Coordinates of C-alpha atoms in Angstrom, one line a residue:
X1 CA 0.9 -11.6 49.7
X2 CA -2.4 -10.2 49.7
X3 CA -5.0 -10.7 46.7
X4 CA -3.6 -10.5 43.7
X5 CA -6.5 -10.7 41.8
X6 CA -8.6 -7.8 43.9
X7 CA -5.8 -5.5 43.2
X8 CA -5.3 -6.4 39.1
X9 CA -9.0 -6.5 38.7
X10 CA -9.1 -2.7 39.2
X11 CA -9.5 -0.7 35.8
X12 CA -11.5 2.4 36.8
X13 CA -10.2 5.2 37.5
X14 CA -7.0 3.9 37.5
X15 CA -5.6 0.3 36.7
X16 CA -4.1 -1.4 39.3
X17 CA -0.8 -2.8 39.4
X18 CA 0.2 -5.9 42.3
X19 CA 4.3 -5.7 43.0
X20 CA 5.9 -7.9 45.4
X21 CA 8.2 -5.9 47.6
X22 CA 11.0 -7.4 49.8
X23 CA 11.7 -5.6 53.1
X24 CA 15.1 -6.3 55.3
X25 CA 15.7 -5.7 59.1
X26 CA 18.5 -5.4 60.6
X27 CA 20.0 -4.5 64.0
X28 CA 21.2 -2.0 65.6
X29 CA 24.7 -1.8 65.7
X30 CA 26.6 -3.2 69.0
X31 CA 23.1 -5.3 69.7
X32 CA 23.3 -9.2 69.7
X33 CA 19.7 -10.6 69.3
X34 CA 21.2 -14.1 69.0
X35 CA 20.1 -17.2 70.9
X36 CA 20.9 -20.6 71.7
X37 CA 19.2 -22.7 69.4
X38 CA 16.9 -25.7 70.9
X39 CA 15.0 -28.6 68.6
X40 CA 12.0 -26.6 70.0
X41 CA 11.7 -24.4 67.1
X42 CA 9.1 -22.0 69.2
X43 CA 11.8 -21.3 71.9
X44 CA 13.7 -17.9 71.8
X45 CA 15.6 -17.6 74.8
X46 CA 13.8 -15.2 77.3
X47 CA 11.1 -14.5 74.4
X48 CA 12.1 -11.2 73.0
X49 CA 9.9 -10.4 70.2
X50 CA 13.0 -9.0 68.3
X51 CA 14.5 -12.8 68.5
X52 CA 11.9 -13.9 66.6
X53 CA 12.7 -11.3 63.9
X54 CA 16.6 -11.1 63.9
X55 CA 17.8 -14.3 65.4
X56 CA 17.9 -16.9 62.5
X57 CA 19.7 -14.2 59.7
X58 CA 22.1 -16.4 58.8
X59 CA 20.8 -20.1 59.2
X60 CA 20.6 -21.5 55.5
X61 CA 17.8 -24.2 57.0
X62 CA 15.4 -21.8 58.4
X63 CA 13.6 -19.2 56.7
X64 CA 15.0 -15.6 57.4
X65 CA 12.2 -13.9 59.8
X66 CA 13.8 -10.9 59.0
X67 CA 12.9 -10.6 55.7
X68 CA 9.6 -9.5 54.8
X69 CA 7.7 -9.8 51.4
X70 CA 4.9 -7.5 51.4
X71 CA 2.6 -7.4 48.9
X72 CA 0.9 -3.8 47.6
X73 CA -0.8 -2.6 45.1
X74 CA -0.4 1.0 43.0
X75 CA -1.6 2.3 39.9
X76 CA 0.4 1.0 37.1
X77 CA 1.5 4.2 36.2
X78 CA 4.1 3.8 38.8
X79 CA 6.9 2.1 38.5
X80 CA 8.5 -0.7 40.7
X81 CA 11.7 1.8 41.5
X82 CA 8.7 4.9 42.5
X83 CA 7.3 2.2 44.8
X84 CA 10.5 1.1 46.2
X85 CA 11.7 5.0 47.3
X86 CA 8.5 6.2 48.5
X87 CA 8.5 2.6 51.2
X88 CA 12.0 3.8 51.4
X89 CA 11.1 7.0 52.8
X90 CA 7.7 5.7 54.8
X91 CA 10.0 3.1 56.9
X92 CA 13.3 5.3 57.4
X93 CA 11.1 7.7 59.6
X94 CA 9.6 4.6 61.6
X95 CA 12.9 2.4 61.9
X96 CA 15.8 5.2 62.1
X97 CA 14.6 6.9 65.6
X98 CA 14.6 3.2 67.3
X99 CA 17.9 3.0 65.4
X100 CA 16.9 0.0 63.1
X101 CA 17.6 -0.4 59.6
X102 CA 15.1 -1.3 57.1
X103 CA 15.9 -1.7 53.5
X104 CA 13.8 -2.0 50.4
X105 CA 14.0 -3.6 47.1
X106 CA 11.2 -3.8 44.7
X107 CA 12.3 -6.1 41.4
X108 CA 10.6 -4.9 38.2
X109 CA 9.8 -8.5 37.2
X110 CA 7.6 -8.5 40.8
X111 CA 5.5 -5.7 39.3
X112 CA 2.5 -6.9 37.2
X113 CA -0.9 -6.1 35.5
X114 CA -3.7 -8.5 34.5
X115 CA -3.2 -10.3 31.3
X116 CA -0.3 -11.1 29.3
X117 CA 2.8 -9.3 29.6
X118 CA 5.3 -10.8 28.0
X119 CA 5.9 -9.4 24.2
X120 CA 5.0 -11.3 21.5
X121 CA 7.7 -11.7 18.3
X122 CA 7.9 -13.7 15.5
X123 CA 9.1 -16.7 16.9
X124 CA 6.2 -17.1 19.2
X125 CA 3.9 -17.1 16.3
X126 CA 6.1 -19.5 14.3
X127 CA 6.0 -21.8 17.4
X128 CA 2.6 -21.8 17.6
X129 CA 1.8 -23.0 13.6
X130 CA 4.6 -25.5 13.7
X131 CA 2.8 -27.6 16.8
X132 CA -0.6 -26.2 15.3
X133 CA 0.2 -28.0 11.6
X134 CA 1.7 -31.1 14.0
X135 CA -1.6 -31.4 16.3
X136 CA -3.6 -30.9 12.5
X137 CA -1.8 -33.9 11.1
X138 CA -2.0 -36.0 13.9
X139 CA -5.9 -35.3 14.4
X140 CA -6.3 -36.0 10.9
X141 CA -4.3 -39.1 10.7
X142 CA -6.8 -40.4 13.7
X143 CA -9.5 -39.7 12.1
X144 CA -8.6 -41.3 9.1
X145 CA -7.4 -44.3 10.9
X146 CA -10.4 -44.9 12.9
X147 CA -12.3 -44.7 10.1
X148 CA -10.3 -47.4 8.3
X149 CA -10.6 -49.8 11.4
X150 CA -14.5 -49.4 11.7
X151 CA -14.7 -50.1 8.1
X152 CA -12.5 -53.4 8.9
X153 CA -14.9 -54.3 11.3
X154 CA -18.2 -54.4 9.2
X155 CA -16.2 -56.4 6.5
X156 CA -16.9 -60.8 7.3
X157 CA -13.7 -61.7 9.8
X158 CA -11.9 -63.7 6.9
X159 CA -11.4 -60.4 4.6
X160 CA -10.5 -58.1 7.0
X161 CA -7.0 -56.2 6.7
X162 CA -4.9 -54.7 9.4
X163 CA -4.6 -51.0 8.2
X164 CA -1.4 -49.9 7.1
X165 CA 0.0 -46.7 6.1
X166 CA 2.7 -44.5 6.7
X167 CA 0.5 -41.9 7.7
X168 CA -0.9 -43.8 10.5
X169 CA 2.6 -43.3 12.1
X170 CA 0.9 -39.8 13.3
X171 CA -2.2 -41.4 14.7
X172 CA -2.9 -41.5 18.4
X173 CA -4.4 -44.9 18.1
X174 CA -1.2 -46.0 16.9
X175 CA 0.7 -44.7 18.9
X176 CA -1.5 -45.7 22.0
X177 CA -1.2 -49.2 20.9
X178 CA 2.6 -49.2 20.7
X179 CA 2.8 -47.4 24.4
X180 CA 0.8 -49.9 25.8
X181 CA 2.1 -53.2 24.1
X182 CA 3.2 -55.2 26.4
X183 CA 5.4 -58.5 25.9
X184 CA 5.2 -60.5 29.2
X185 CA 8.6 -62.5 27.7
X186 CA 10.6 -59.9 27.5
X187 CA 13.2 -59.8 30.2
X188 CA 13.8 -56.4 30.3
X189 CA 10.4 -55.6 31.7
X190 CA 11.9 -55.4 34.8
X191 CA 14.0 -52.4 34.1
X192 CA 10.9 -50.5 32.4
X193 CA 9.2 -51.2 36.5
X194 CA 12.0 -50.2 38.3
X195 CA 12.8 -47.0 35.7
X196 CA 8.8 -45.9 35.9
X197 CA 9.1 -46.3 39.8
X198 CA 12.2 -44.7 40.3
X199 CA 10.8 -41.7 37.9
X200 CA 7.8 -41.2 39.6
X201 CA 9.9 -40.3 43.2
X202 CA 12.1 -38.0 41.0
X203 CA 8.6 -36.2 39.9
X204 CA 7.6 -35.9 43.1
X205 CA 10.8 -34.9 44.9
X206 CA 10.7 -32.2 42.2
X207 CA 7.7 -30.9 43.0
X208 CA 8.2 -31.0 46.7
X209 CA 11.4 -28.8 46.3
X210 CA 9.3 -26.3 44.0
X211 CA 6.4 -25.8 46.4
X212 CA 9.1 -25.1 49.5
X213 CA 11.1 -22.7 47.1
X214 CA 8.4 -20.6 46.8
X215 CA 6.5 -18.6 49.2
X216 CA 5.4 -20.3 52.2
X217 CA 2.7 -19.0 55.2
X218 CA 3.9 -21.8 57.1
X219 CA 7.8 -22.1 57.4
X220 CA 7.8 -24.5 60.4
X221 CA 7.0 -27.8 58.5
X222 CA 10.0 -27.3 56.5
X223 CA 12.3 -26.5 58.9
X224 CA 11.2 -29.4 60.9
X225 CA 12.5 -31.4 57.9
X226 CA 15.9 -30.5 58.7
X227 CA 15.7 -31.3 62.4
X228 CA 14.1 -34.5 61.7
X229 CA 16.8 -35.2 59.4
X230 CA 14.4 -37.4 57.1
X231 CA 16.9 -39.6 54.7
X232 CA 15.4 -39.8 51.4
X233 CA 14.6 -36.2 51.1
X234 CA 17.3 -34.7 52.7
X235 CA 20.3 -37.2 50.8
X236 CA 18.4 -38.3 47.1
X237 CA 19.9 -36.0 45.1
X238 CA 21.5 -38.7 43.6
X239 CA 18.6 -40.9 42.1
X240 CA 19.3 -40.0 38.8
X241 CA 22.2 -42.7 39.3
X242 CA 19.9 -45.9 38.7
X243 CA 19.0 -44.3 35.3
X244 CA 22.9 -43.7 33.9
X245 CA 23.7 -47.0 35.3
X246 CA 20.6 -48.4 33.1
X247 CA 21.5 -46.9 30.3
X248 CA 25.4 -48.2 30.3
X249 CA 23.6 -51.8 30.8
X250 CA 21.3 -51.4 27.6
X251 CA 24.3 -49.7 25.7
X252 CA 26.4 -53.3 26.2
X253 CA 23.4 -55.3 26.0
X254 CA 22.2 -53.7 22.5
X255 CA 25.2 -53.3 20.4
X256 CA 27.2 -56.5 21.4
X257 CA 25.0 -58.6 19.5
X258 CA 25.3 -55.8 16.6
X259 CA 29.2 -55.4 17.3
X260 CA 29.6 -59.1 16.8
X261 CA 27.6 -59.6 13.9
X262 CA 28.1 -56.6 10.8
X263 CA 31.7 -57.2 9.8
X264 CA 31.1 -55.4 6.7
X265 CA 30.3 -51.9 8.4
X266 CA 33.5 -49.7 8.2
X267 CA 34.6 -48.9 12.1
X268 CA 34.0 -44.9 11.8
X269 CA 30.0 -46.2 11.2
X270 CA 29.9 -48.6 13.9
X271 CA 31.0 -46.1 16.2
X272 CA 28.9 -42.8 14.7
X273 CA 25.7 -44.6 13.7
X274 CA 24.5 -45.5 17.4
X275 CA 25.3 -42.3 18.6
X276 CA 23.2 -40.2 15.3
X277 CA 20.2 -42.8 16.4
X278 CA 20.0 -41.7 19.8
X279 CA 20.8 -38.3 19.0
X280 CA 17.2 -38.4 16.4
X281 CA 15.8 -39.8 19.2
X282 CA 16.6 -37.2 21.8
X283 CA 16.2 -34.0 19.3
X284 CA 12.7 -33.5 18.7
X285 CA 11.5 -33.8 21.8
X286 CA 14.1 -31.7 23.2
X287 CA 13.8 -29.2 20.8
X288 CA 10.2 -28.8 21.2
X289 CA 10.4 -28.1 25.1
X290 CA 13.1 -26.0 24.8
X291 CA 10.9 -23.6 22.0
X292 CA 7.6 -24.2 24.1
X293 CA 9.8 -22.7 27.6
X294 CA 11.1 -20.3 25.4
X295 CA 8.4 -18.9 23.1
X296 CA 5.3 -20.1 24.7
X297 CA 5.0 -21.0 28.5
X298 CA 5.9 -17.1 29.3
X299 CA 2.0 -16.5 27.4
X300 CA 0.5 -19.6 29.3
X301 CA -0.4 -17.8 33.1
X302 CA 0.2 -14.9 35.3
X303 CA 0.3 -14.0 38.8
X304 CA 2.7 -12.2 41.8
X305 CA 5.5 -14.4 40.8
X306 CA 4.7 -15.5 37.2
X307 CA 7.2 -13.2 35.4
X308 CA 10.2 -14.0 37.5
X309 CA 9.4 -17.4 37.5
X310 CA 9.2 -17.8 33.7
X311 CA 10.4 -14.5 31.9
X312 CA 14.2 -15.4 32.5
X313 CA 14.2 -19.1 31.7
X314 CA 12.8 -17.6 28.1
X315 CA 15.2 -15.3 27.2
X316 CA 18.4 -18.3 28.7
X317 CA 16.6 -20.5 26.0
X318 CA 16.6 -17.6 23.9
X319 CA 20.0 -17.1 23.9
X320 CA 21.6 -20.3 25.1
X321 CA 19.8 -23.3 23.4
X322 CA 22.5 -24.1 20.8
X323 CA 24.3 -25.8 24.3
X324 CA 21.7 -28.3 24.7
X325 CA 21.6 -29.3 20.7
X326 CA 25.3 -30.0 21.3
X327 CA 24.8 -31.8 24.7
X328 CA 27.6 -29.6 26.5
X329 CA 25.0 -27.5 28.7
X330 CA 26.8 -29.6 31.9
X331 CA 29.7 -27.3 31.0
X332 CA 28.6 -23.6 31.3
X333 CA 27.4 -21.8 34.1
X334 CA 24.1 -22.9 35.3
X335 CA 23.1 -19.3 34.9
X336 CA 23.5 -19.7 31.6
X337 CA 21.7 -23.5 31.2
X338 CA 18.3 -23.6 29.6
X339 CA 15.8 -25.9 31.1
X340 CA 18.0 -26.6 34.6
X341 CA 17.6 -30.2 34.3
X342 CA 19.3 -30.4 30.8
X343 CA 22.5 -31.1 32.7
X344 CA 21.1 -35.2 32.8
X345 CA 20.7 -35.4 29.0
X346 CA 24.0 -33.8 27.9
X347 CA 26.0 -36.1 30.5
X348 CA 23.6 -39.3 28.9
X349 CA 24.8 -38.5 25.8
X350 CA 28.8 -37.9 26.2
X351 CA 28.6 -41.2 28.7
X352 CA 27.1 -43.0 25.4
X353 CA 29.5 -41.4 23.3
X354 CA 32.1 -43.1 25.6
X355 CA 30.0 -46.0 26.2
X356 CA 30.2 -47.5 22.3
X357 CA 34.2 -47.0 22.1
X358 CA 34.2 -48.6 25.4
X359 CA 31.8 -51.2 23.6
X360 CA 33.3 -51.7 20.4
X361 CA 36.7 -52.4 21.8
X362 CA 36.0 -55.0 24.5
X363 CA 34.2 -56.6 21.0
X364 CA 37.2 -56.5 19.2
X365 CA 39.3 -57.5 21.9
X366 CA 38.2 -58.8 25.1
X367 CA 41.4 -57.8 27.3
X368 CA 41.9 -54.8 26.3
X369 CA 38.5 -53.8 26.7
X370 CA 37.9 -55.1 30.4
X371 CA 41.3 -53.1 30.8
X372 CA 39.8 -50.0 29.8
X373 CA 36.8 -50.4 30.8
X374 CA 38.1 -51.0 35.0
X375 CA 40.6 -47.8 34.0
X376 CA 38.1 -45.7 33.8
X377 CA 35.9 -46.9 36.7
X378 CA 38.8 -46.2 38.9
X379 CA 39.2 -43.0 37.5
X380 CA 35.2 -42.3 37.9
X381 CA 35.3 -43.3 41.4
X382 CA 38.6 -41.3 42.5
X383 CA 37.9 -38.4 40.5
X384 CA 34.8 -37.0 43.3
X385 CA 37.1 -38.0 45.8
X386 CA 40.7 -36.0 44.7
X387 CA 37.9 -33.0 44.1
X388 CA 36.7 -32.6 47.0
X389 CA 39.7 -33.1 48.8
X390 CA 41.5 -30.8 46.6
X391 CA 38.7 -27.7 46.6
X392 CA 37.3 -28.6 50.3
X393 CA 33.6 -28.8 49.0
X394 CA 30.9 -30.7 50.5
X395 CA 30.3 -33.9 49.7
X396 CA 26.9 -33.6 49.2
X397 CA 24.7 -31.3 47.6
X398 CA 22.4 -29.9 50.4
X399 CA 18.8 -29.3 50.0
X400 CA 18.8 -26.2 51.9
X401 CA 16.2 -22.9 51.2
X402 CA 18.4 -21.3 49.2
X403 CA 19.0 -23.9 47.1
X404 CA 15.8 -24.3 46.4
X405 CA 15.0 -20.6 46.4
X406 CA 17.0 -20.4 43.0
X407 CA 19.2 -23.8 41.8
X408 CA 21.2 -21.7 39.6
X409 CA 23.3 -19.8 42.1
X410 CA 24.3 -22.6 44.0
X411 CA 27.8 -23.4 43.9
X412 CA 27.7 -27.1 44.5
X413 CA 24.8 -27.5 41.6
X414 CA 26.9 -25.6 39.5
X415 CA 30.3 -27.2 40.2
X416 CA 30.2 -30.6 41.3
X417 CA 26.6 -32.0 40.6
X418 CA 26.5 -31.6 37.0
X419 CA 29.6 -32.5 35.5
X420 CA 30.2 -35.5 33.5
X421 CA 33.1 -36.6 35.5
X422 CA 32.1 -36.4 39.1
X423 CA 28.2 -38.9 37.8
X424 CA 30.4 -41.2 35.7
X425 CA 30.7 -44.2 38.0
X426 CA 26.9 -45.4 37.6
X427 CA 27.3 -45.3 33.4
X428 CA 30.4 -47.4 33.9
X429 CA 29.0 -50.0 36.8
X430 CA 25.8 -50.3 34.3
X431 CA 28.8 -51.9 31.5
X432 CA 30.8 -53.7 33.8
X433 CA 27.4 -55.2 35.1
X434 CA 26.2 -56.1 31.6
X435 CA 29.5 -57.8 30.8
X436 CA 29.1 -59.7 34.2
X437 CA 25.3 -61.1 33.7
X438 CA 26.9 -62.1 30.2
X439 CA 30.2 -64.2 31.7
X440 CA 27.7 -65.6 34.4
X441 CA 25.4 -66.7 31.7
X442 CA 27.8 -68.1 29.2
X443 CA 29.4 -70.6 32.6
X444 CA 25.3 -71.4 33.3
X445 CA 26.0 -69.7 37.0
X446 CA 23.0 -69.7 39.1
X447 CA 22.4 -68.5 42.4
X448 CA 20.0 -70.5 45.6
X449 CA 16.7 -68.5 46.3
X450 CA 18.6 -68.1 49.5
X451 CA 21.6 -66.2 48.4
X452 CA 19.2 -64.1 45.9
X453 CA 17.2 -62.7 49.2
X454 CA 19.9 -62.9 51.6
X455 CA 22.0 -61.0 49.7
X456 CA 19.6 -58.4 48.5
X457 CA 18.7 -57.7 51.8
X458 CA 22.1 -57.8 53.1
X459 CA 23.1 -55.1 50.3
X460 CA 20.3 -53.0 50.5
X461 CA 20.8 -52.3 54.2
X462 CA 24.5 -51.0 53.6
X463 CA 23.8 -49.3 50.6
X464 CA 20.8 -47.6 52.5
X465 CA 23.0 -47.0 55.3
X466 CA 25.8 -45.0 54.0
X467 CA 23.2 -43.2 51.6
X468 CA 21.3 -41.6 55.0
X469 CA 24.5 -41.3 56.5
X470 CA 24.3 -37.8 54.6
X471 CA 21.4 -36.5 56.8
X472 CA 24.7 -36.1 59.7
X473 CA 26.6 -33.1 57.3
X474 CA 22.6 -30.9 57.5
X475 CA 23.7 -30.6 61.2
X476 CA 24.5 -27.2 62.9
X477 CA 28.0 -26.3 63.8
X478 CA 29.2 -30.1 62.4
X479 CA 33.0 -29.9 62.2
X480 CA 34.5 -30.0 58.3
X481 CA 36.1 -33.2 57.7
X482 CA 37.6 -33.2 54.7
X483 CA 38.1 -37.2 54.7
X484 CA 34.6 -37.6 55.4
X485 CA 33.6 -35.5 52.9
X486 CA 35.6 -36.8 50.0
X487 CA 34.7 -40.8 51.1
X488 CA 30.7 -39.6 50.7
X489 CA 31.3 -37.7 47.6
X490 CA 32.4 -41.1 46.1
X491 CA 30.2 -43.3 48.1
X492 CA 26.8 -41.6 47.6
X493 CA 27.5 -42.9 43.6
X494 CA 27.6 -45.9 44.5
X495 CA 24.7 -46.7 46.9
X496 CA 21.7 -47.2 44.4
X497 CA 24.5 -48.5 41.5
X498 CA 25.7 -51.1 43.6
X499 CA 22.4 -52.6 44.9
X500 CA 20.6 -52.1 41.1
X501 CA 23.9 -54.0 40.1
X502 CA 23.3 -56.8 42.7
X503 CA 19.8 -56.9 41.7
X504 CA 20.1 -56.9 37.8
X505 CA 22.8 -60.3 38.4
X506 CA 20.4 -62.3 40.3
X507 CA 17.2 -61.4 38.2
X508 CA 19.1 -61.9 34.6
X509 CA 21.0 -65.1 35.7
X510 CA 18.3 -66.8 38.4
X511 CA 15.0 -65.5 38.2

């Protein structure tokens, strides 16, 4: 890649401009530069150098030797497409007489100058004074409160007053104190743990699988990942389950008690008023990133890969963000889906939508409820299953490098990961096990120490079992077995659901 500040540093005589070119060989025709692949990832047969270059092409868990990014600089007055004939031209009268082919593709977006490139329009500035005026407010509401509570202070203890306002609601003291209150009775504390836990892997899985999709001087380590076959990388695409299971337990655990009690409340409100609250609750946040990817994070940076790495996921917010304020970004193309991991929130919300009908019924009338309620978690659990069978996909999404090169373009993202009705099952186990801890609780059931750790352990290995199993479909050559394929489709749903379940019943009903 070169130094891409030594080239975009250069204004006089001329100012330079750094652009990414990608460079393809490929064989002559009639030639096999194949080998027989060993776990020594150093061995190429009788060690022809052109092995080296042309023997992995087509292998999605190694990185393509044959493909070379070069990095160059030119004055900007030339454009990437100037660039892109004239290395044309250069390599045809080096590669053509030894009857190799070399092809060239510069991408505009690869092409950059110091500074900011990215135009600047109204909405930018807009942007900018609506989270100026809300830092403003905020500071000042600070301010103001700390100076109340000093005052409080020099005043005798007996006549001092716990400030109140409504303006303090924008104070980062308040807010600080209402992040870190902490109620050691609550019994839910253990699901704050294991959700803070469980979202601190996910941050760092993510930013693994950022770092490998992006250049790389040392491709070994990561295709060493895929020999190795190491379980919780290679299969944990699904540990966004624990958090739709958690949120189908709080949904029957919080409006129950509600369900049971306002008889007053037409049933149109009971069932639209929880789903406006969380919808508040999602919105301004959600808004916010969506206008700082969109108008502001383009400005933030720059570098070799800074336009293409931001520039389009503006203008898809740009055009597409009215399908995340309707939660139905799960449904389009993931070409088309701003911010790529917006598919979690609009499947959250239509499983909630489902979730308080589900709710409200079993309230009404317990039968028919439970009746529902196991309908649909046997249509949840077949529905991966007939797909798979039915479309011969994989039954796993696989972490490979072009997957992580660019998540939009993978097939199995796009058509089996995100949608509402192949995640389902862990939303629906979090109900069923919130009406279980509350029939367990209502007959005083109790479980021995004994059958608490036994059991955990005894559920944790399985689950942990058939959720590695996965690491056997990253293997070479691996016949397709449809079966198989469809029974881990459904399966890999159910590993961290299941032993979450087993471990919300015994901490809820014994300790």
């Amino acid at each position: 890649m070169g130094v891409y500040d030594e080239c975009v540093d250069v204004h006089h005589p001329i100012r330079g401009q750094y652009c990414l070119s990608e460079i393809k060989l490929s064989p002559p025709d009639g030639k096999n530069y194949g080998f027989n692949r060993t776990e020594n990832l150093d061995d190429f047969g009788n060690n022809h150098a052109w092995k080296t270059v042309l023997g992995w092409v087509d292998y999605p868990d190694q990185v393509q030797r044959n493909s070379l990014h070069l990095g160059i600089c030119i004055p900007d007055s030339c454009t990437a497409t100037d660039l892109q004939t004239s290395l044309q031209n250069e390599l045809d009268k080096v590669f053509i007489p030894e009857q190799f082919k070399a092809v060239v593709k510069v991408n505009p977006l690869l092409c950059t100058v110091s500074g900011d490139m990215y135009p600047y329009n109204t909405a930018y500035y807009v942007t900018n004074v609506i989270f100026g005026l809300l830092f403003l407010i905020c500071g000042a509401s600070t301010a103001f409160h700390y100076i109340a509570l000093n005052r409080q202070q020099k005043k005798k203890e007996d006549e001092r007053e716990v400030p109140n306002s409504f303006f303090y609601l924008f104070s980062f003291i308040h807010s600080l104190k209402i992040l870190l209150k902490f109620d050691k009775n609550n019994e839910y504390n253990m699901i704050n743990g294991w959700k803070a836990v469980i979202m601190i892997v996910i941050l760092l899985g993510h930013r693994f699988m950022y770092l490998v999709g992006n250049p790389i001087s040392n491709p070994k380590f990561i295709e060493n990942l895929y020999l190795s076959g190491r379980g919780l990388y290679l299969t944990s695409m699904n540990l966004t389950d624990p958090f739709f299971f958690v949120t189908g337990f709080l949904i029957y655990s919080t409006l129950v008690p509600v369900y049971k009690k306002t008889e007053e409340m037409s049933v149109l409100l009971k069932l639209i008023l929880p789903i406006i609250y969380r919808m508040i609750r999602i919105l301004p946040a959600y808004c916010a990133m969506m206008a700082i990817t969109a108008h502001i994070v383009p400005h933030l940076g720059d570098g070799p890969l800074w336009p293409y790495k931001t520039w389009d996921e503006a203008d898809i917010c740009k055009n597409y963000w009215w399908t995340n304020m309707l939660f139905i970004s799960n449904l389009i193309d993931t070409k088309y889906e701003c911010l790529i991991a917006s598919w979690y929130i609009s499947c959250d919300v239509q499983f909630f939508i489902l979730g308080v009908i589900v709710v409200y019924i079993y309230t009404k009338n317990t039968k028919s409820g439970i009746g529902l309620l196991t309908l649909i978690l046997g249509v949840s659990i077949a529905v991966p299953f007939i797909i798979t069978i039915l479309t011969k996909r994989e039954g796993i999404i696989k972490i490979l490098l072009p997957f992580l090169e660019n998540t939009r373009y993978s097939k199995t993202f796009n058509e089996s990961y995100r949608l509402s009705y192949t995640r389902a099952f862990p939303f629906f186990m979090g109900l069923t096990t919130g009406i279980t801890i509350d029939k367990l609780k209502e007959n005083k059931v109790k479980f021995s120490q004994m059958t608490v750790h036994v059991g955990t352990f005894t559920i944790a290995v399985i689950c942990l079992w058939i959720q590695f199993y996965g690491v056997v479909f990253y293997k070479r050559d691996r016949p397709y077995y449809v079966i198989e394929q469809a029974l881990y489709s459904t399966l890999n749903h159910c590993t961290w659901v299941i032993l979450f379940g087993w471990i919300f019943v015994c901490h809820f009903t014994s300790g």
